[in-house]
Tab-separated table of C-alpha atoms in Angstrom:
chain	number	residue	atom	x	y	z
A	172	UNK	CA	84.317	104.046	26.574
A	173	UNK	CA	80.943	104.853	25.810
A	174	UNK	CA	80.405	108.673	25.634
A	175	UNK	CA	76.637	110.213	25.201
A	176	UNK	CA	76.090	113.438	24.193
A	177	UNK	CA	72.524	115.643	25.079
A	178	UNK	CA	70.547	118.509	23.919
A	179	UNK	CA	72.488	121.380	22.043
A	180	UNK	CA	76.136	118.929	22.829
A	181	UNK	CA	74.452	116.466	20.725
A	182	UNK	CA	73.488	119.129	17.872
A	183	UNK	CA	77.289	120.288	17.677
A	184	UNK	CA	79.073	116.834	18.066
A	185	UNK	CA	76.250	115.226	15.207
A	186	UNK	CA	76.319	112.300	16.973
A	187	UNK	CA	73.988	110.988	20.153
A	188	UNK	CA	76.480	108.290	21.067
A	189	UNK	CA	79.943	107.439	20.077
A	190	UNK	CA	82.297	104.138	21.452
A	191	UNK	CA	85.526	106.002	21.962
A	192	UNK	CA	89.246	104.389	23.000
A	193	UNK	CA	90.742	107.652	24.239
A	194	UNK	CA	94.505	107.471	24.697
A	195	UNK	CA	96.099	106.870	28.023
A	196	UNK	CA	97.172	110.689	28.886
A	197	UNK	CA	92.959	111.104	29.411
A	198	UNK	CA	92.632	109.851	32.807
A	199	UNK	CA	89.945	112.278	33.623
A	200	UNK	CA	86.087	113.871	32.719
A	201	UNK	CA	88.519	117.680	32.006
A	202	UNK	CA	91.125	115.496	30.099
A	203	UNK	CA	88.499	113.646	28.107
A	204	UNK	CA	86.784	116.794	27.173
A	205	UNK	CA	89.868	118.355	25.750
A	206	UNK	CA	90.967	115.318	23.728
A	207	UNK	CA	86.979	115.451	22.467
A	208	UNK	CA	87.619	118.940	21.206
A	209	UNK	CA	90.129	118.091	18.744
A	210	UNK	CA	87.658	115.551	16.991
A	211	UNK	CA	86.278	117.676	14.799
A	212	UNK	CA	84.811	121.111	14.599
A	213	UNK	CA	81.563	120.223	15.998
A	214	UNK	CA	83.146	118.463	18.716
A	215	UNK	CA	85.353	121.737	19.411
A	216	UNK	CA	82.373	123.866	19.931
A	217	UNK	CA	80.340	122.021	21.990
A	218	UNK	CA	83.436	121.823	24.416
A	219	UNK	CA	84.670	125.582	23.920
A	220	UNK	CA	82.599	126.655	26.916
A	221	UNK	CA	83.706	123.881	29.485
A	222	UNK	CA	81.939	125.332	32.514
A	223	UNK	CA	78.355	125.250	30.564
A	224	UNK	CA	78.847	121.415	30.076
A	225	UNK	CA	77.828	119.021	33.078
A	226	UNK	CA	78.874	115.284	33.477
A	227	UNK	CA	77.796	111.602	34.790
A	228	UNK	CA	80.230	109.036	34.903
A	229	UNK	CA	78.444	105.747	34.725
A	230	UNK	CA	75.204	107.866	35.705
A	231	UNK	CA	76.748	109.617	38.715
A	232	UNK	CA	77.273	113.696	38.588
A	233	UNK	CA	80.908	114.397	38.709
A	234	UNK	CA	83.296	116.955	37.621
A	235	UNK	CA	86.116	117.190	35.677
A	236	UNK	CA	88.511	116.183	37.944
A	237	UNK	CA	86.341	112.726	38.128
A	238	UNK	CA	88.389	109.935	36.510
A	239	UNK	CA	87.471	108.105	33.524
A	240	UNK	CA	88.437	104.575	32.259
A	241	UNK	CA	88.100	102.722	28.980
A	242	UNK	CA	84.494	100.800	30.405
A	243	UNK	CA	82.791	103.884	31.755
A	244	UNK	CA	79.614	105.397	30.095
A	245	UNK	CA	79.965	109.396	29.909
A	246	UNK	CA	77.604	111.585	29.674
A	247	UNK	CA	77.858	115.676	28.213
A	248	UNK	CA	74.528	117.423	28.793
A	249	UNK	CA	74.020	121.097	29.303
A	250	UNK	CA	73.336	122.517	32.638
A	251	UNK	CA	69.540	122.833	32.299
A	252	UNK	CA	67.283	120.417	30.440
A	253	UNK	CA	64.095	120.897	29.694
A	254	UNK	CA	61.493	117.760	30.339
């Protein structure tokens, strides 16, 4: 699974882009998240606040009841971006 992180997500993770094999429990965006958390510290707080995260699942908006599998591209961005 490819997971992409944005903006101040990207600052707190360290990391743009990481190739991830999550274990099979995470079956969804809110499952994914909370197995993300326990990566690291920086990973922790940029998913202590989930409702100020957003999602795309292979570039489509979803929530975190969206599922996820092990060839989807996911996407963490903040709720507003500038551009």
């Amino acid at each position: 699974m490819k997971i992409l992180y944005f903006a101040w997500l990207r600052q707190r993770t360290g990391t743009g882009e990481e190739n991830l094999s999550p274990p099979p429990e995470v079956t969804d965006v809110g499952g994914l998240m909370r197995w993300l958390s326990a990566r690291s510290p920086g990973h922790a707080q940029a998913f202590a606040d989930p409702a100020q995260v957003r999602c795309a699942v292979n570039q489509d908006f979803c929530g975190p009841d969206h599922p996820v599998s092990s060839g989807d591209e996911v996407a963490f961005f903040p709720p507003v971006t500038g551009g």
